[in-house]
Every structure is written in structure tokens, then in C-alpha cells.
Amino acid sequence: MHMYVGTLSFDLLLGDVHSLKEKRSVVRPIVAELQRKYAVSAAEVDHMNLHRRAVIGLAAVSGDAAHLTDVLDRCERLVAGRPEVELLSVRRRFHGDDD
């Protein structure tokens, strides 16, 4: 039996956002779409008090390394393609049975 865990963290700069309420209206739909489309665990994990910055973290588990890589790639493309945010950086970690 094999188990692989992949994580991504997205450092985002939000566009025309002037309050934490506006920030939530941008970040929450991204988190919800990641969860709905790809069955990953996702949440805003940093810069909670800054209205133009956000870090979204996600994790996924699979028994198939290729499938997990595909899911992480799709999640990254989804976030990178959102016009209301600028993707500053992505950090990817991949853990297998050998770790």
C-alpha cells in the first residue's frame, strides 16, 4: 500500500480590495471552488489581517503519485487563472512513503 500527500501554498496579491470583508468575498470562492472541483482540503492560512494579501493552503492525499501530481497541477492552474488575484508564489511539497 502506498500513500502520497501533496500540499500547495499560494501567496496571493488581491486587486481592488479595500477591506477585510471585500477580501473574504474574493478568497472564499477560490477556496470553495478548489474544494468542490478537486476534493482537496483548502483554507486561508496566513495574512489574515491584511486586506490585499492572502495565503491559501491546500492538501490532498492519494494512493497514486501521478494522480496526486495531476490534481496539484490542476489546482495551481485554477488559482493562477483567476483574474482577481495575482499569484506571487507557489510552494509545493510532496510526501511519499519514503519520507
Tab-separated table of N, CA and C in Angstrom:
chain	number	residue	atom	x	y	z
A	1	MET	N	0.847	-1.188	0.000
A	1	MET	CA	0.000	0.000	0.000
A	1	MET	C	0.888	1.245	0.000
A	2	HIS	N	0.533	2.196	-0.839
A	2	HIS	CA	1.284	3.454	-0.925
A	2	HIS	C	0.355	4.611	-0.602
A	3	MET	N	0.926	5.615	0.054
A	3	MET	CA	0.159	6.829	0.321
A	3	MET	C	1.051	8.023	0.014
A	4	TYR	N	0.488	8.963	-0.699
A	4	TYR	CA	1.193	10.187	-1.057
A	4	TYR	C	0.370	11.377	-0.592
A	5	VAL	N	1.062	12.367	-0.039
A	5	VAL	CA	0.415	13.593	0.427
A	5	VAL	C	1.072	14.756	-0.303
A	6	GLY	N	0.248	15.599	-0.899
A	6	GLY	CA	0.761	16.777	-1.583
A	6	GLY	C	0.157	18.024	-0.984
A	7	THR	N	0.978	19.054	-0.853
A	7	THR	CA	0.475	20.336	-0.352
A	7	THR	C	0.915	21.451	-1.290
A	8	LEU	N	0.088	22.467	-1.355
A	8	LEU	CA	0.406	23.696	-2.080
A	8	LEU	C	0.097	24.873	-1.177
A	9	SER	N	0.901	25.902	-1.256
A	9	SER	CA	0.525	27.172	-0.636
A	9	SER	C	0.699	28.264	-1.681
A	10	PHE	N	-0.355	29.044	-1.826
A	10	PHE	CA	-0.409	30.117	-2.815
A	10	PHE	C	-0.312	31.454	-2.101
A	11	ASP	N	0.698	32.240	-2.422
A	11	ASP	CA	0.820	33.598	-1.898
A	11	ASP	C	0.178	34.524	-2.923
A	12	LEU	N	-0.891	35.193	-2.515
A	12	LEU	CA	-1.700	35.973	-3.449
A	12	LEU	C	-1.679	37.460	-3.110
A	13	LEU	N	-1.685	38.274	-4.155
A	13	LEU	CA	-1.928	39.708	-4.041
A	13	LEU	C	-3.300	39.955	-4.647
A	14	LEU	N	-4.170	40.547	-3.857
A	14	LEU	CA	-5.529	40.794	-4.315
A	14	LEU	C	-5.602	42.157	-4.981
A	15	GLY	N	-6.452	42.272	-5.970
A	15	GLY	CA	-6.564	43.501	-6.756
A	15	GLY	C	-7.249	44.627	-6.020
A	16	ASP	N	-8.364	45.068	-6.494
A	16	ASP	CA	-9.070	46.245	-5.993
A	16	ASP	C	-9.878	45.891	-4.745
A	17	VAL	N	-9.162	45.661	-3.647
A	17	VAL	CA	-9.784	45.255	-2.389
A	17	VAL	C	-9.409	46.283	-1.329
A	18	HIS	N	-10.424	46.784	-0.616
A	18	HIS	CA	-10.178	47.867	0.341
A	18	HIS	C	-10.589	47.534	1.767
A	19	SER	N	-11.032	46.306	2.010
A	19	SER	CA	-11.441	45.923	3.360
A	19	SER	C	-11.302	44.411	3.513
A	20	LEU	N	-11.329	43.966	4.766
A	20	LEU	CA	-11.276	42.526	5.015
A	20	LEU	C	-12.544	41.840	4.516
A	21	LYS	N	-13.664	42.548	4.536
A	21	LYS	CA	-14.913	41.983	4.019
A	21	LYS	C	-14.804	41.736	2.513
A	22	GLU	N	-14.248	42.692	1.784
A	22	GLU	CA	-14.037	42.508	0.341
A	22	GLU	C	-13.045	41.378	0.084
A	23	LYS	N	-12.014	41.292	0.937
A	23	LYS	CA	-11.037	40.220	0.794
A	23	LYS	C	-11.724	38.860	0.911
A	24	ARG	N	-12.573	38.697	1.906
A	24	ARG	CA	-13.288	37.431	2.094
A	24	ARG	C	-14.125	37.088	0.869
A	25	SER	N	-14.714	38.110	0.239
A	25	SER	CA	-15.555	37.854	-0.937
A	25	SER	C	-14.730	37.405	-2.144
A	26	VAL	N	-13.414	37.613	-2.109
A	26	VAL	CA	-12.524	37.137	-3.169
A	26	VAL	C	-11.943	35.761	-2.811
A	27	VAL	N	-11.494	35.613	-1.562
A	27	VAL	CA	-10.783	34.401	-1.152
A	27	VAL	C	-11.725	33.213	-0.983
A	28	ARG	N	-12.864	33.417	-0.352
A	28	ARG	CA	-13.776	32.298	-0.077
A	28	ARG	C	-14.228	31.547	-1.334
A	29	PRO	N	-14.596	32.238	-2.415
A	29	PRO	CA	-14.986	31.489	-3.623
A	29	PRO	C	-13.843	30.658	-4.220
A	30	ILE	N	-12.607	31.127	-4.095
A	30	ILE	CA	-11.466	30.361	-4.596
A	30	ILE	C	-11.302	29.087	-3.775
A	31	VAL	N	-11.340	29.227	-2.458
A	31	VAL	CA	-11.226	28.069	-1.564
A	31	VAL	C	-12.357	27.080	-1.843
A	32	ALA	N	-13.573	27.586	-1.971
A	32	ALA	CA	-14.736	26.714	-2.210
A	32	ALA	C	-14.621	25.977	-3.537
A	33	GLU	N	-14.136	26.664	-4.569
A	33	GLU	CA	-14.005	26.021	-5.875
A	33	GLU	C	-12.935	24.931	-5.854
A	34	LEU	N	-11.823	25.179	-5.177
A	34	LEU	CA	-10.785	24.158	-5.038
A	34	LEU	C	-11.349	22.918	-4.347
A	35	GLN	N	-12.086	23.140	-3.275
A	35	GLN	CA	-12.667	22.023	-2.523
A	35	GLN	C	-13.682	21.259	-3.373
A	36	ARG	N	-14.535	21.985	-4.055
A	36	ARG	CA	-15.617	21.370	-4.830
A	36	ARG	C	-15.085	20.615	-6.057
A	37	LYS	N	-14.196	21.252	-6.815
A	37	LYS	CA	-13.735	20.657	-8.069
A	37	LYS	C	-12.737	19.525	-7.864
A	38	TYR	N	-11.900	19.631	-6.843
A	38	TYR	CA	-10.774	18.703	-6.724
A	38	TYR	C	-10.751	17.904	-5.426
A	39	ALA	N	-11.747	18.049	-4.571
A	39	ALA	CA	-11.853	17.278	-3.325
A	39	ALA	C	-10.580	17.382	-2.482
A	40	VAL	N	-10.050	18.593	-2.377
A	40	VAL	CA	-8.875	18.852	-1.549
A	40	VAL	C	-9.314	19.589	-0.290
A	41	SER	N	-8.469	19.556	0.718
A	41	SER	CA	-8.678	20.396	1.894
A	41	SER	C	-7.997	21.722	1.609
A	42	ALA	N	-8.717	22.823	1.789
A	42	ALA	CA	-8.151	24.135	1.470
A	42	ALA	C	-8.666	25.169	2.463
A	43	ALA	N	-7.818	26.157	2.755
A	43	ALA	CA	-8.197	27.231	3.672
A	43	ALA	C	-7.243	28.404	3.495
A	44	GLU	N	-7.695	29.578	3.907
A	44	GLU	CA	-6.796	30.724	4.015
A	44	GLU	C	-5.958	30.492	5.261
A	45	VAL	N	-4.631	30.574	5.134
A	45	VAL	CA	-3.762	30.183	6.238
A	45	VAL	C	-2.811	31.274	6.733
A	46	ASP	N	-2.734	32.422	6.054
A	46	ASP	CA	-1.820	33.479	6.506
A	46	ASP	C	-2.282	34.827	5.968
A	47	HIS	N	-1.722	35.883	6.538
A	47	HIS	CA	-2.039	37.279	6.192
A	47	HIS	C	-3.519	37.593	6.446
A	48	MET	N	-4.069	37.045	7.526
A	48	MET	CA	-5.490	37.225	7.826
A	48	MET	C	-5.879	38.694	8.037
A	49	ASN	N	-4.956	39.498	8.537
A	49	ASN	CA	-5.286	40.887	8.861
A	49	ASN	C	-4.898	41.881	7.772
A	50	LEU	N	-4.354	41.390	6.670
A	50	LEU	CA	-4.005	42.269	5.547
A	50	LEU	C	-5.074	42.129	4.477
A	51	HIS	N	-5.620	43.258	4.023
A	51	HIS	CA	-6.742	43.160	3.092
A	51	HIS	C	-6.339	42.915	1.639
A	52	ARG	N	-5.063	43.114	1.273
A	52	ARG	CA	-4.667	42.879	-0.122
A	52	ARG	C	-3.766	41.666	-0.302
A	53	ARG	N	-3.507	40.933	0.771
A	53	ARG	CA	-2.659	39.744	0.688
A	53	ARG	C	-3.394	38.554	1.292
A	54	ALA	N	-3.124	37.364	0.761
A	54	ALA	CA	-3.693	36.141	1.307
A	54	ALA	C	-2.772	34.978	0.962
A	55	VAL	N	-2.757	34.012	1.833
A	55	VAL	CA	-2.101	32.741	1.545
A	55	VAL	C	-3.164	31.664	1.686
A	56	ILE	N	-3.352	30.907	0.610
A	56	ILE	CA	-4.262	29.772	0.623
A	56	ILE	C	-3.417	28.513	0.633
A	57	GLY	N	-3.708	27.631	1.580
A	57	GLY	CA	-3.019	26.352	1.658
A	57	GLY	C	-3.981	25.236	1.306
A	58	LEU	N	-3.456	24.194	0.676
A	58	LEU	CA	-4.299	23.037	0.402
A	58	LEU	C	-3.489	21.769	0.535
A	59	ALA	N	-4.205	20.683	0.799
A	59	ALA	CA	-3.578	19.370	0.922
A	59	ALA	C	-4.472	18.335	0.256
A	60	ALA	N	-3.825	17.312	-0.297
A	60	ALA	CA	-4.543	16.208	-0.927
A	60	ALA	C	-3.777	14.916	-0.649
A	61	VAL	N	-4.516	13.824	-0.578
A	61	VAL	CA	-3.940	12.503	-0.324
A	61	VAL	C	-4.390	11.560	-1.433
A	62	SER	N	-3.466	10.708	-1.890
A	62	SER	CA	-3.807	9.744	-2.934
A	62	SER	C	-2.912	8.516	-2.802
A	63	GLY	N	-3.375	7.421	-3.328
A	63	GLY	CA	-2.562	6.221	-3.413
A	63	GLY	C	-1.748	6.160	-4.688
A	64	ASP	N	-1.921	7.151	-5.546
A	64	ASP	CA	-1.273	7.177	-6.859
A	64	ASP	C	-0.539	8.507	-7.012
A	65	ALA	N	0.791	8.445	-7.098
A	65	ALA	CA	1.596	9.669	-7.183
A	65	ALA	C	1.271	10.486	-8.432
A	66	ALA	N	1.048	9.829	-9.554
A	66	ALA	CA	0.748	10.551	-10.799
A	66	ALA	C	-0.588	11.284	-10.689
A	67	HIS	N	-1.575	10.632	-10.093
A	67	HIS	CA	-2.878	11.273	-9.911
A	67	HIS	C	-2.745	12.487	-9.000
A	68	LEU	N	-2.000	12.340	-7.922
A	68	LEU	CA	-1.822	13.455	-6.989
A	68	LEU	C	-1.128	14.638	-7.675
A	69	THR	N	-0.114	14.348	-8.463
A	69	THR	CA	0.577	15.416	-9.203
A	69	THR	C	-0.378	16.121	-10.149
A	70	ASP	N	-1.229	15.362	-10.814
A	70	ASP	CA	-2.219	15.941	-11.726
A	70	ASP	C	-3.193	16.848	-10.972
A	71	VAL	N	-3.673	16.407	-9.826
A	71	VAL	CA	-4.601	17.225	-9.033
A	71	VAL	C	-3.924	18.525	-8.592
A	72	LEU	N	-2.693	18.434	-8.108
A	72	LEU	CA	-1.982	19.647	-7.673
A	72	LEU	C	-1.756	20.597	-8.847
A	73	ASP	N	-1.410	20.048	-10.018
A	73	ASP	CA	-1.225	20.890	-11.216
A	73	ASP	C	-2.527	21.607	-11.575
A	74	ARG	N	-3.638	20.894	-11.510
A	74	ARG	CA	-4.932	21.497	-11.845
A	74	ARG	C	-5.298	22.596	-10.847
A	75	CYS	N	-5.037	22.361	-9.576
A	75	CYS	CA	-5.317	23.375	-8.558
A	75	CYS	C	-4.485	24.626	-8.804
A	76	GLU	N	-3.223	24.421	-9.140
A	76	GLU	CA	-2.348	25.566	-9.404
A	76	GLU	C	-2.832	26.358	-10.613
A	77	ARG	N	-3.248	25.674	-11.666
A	77	ARG	CA	-3.758	26.370	-12.856
A	77	ARG	C	-5.034	27.146	-12.536
A	78	LEU	N	-5.898	26.562	-11.706
A	78	LEU	CA	-7.140	27.244	-11.336
A	78	LEU	C	-6.838	28.572	-10.645
A	79	VAL	N	-5.952	28.535	-9.654
A	79	VAL	CA	-5.639	29.759	-8.899
A	79	VAL	C	-4.903	30.760	-9.791
A	80	ALA	N	-3.951	30.281	-10.587
A	80	ALA	CA	-3.190	31.179	-11.467
A	80	ALA	C	-4.090	31.844	-12.501
A	81	GLY	N	-5.182	31.186	-12.872
A	81	GLY	CA	-6.077	31.724	-13.885
A	81	GLY	C	-7.131	32.682	-13.369
A	82	ARG	N	-7.177	32.890	-12.061
A	82	ARG	CA	-8.191	33.800	-11.506
A	82	ARG	C	-7.764	35.243	-11.756
A	83	PRO	N	-8.580	36.023	-12.485
A	83	PRO	CA	-8.168	37.387	-12.834
A	83	PRO	C	-8.166	38.357	-11.661
A	84	GLU	N	-8.884	38.034	-10.583
A	84	GLU	CA	-8.981	38.970	-9.463
A	84	GLU	C	-7.808	38.880	-8.489
A	85	VAL	N	-6.885	37.926	-8.723
A	85	VAL	CA	-5.713	37.806	-7.865
A	85	VAL	C	-4.462	37.692	-8.713
A	86	GLU	N	-3.336	38.102	-8.132
A	86	GLU	CA	-2.031	37.900	-8.758
A	86	GLU	C	-1.305	36.861	-7.928
A	87	LEU	N	-0.888	35.793	-8.565
A	87	LEU	CA	-0.186	34.718	-7.881
A	87	LEU	C	1.288	35.105	-7.747
A	88	LEU	N	1.706	35.430	-6.514
A	88	LEU	CA	3.084	35.862	-6.278
A	88	LEU	C	4.041	34.677	-6.213
A	89	SER	N	3.608	33.601	-5.560
A	89	SER	CA	4.459	32.410	-5.479
A	89	SER	C	3.613	31.202	-5.118
A	90	VAL	N	4.149	30.038	-5.457
A	90	VAL	CA	3.527	28.764	-5.109
A	90	VAL	C	4.603	27.900	-4.467
A	91	ARG	N	4.260	27.312	-3.351
A	91	ARG	CA	5.170	26.361	-2.712
A	91	ARG	C	4.504	24.992	-2.741
A	92	ARG	N	5.212	24.024	-3.298
A	92	ARG	CA	4.663	22.669	-3.440
A	92	ARG	C	5.536	21.718	-2.622
A	93	ARG	N	4.838	20.839	-1.897
A	93	ARG	CA	5.530	19.770	-1.171
A	93	ARG	C	4.840	18.465	-1.504
A	94	PHE	N	5.665	17.443	-1.615
A	94	PHE	CA	5.164	16.118	-1.973
A	94	PHE	C	5.802	15.118	-1.021
A	95	HIS	N	5.000	14.366	-0.324
A	95	HIS	CA	5.499	13.406	0.654
A	95	HIS	C	5.049	12.004	0.250
A	96	GLY	N	6.003	11.093	0.202
A	96	GLY	CA	5.677	9.708	-0.115
A	96	GLY	C	6.004	8.793	1.047
A	97	ASP	N	5.881	7.508	0.826
A	97	ASP	CA	6.144	6.525	1.880
A	97	ASP	C	7.601	6.557	2.365
A	98	ASP	N	8.486	7.036	1.541
A	98	ASP	CA	9.911	7.027	1.900
A	98	ASP	C	10.303	8.161	2.836
A	99	ASP	N	9.414	9.122	3.058
A	99	ASP	CA	9.740	10.281	3.899
A	99	ASP	C	9.781	9.913	5.367
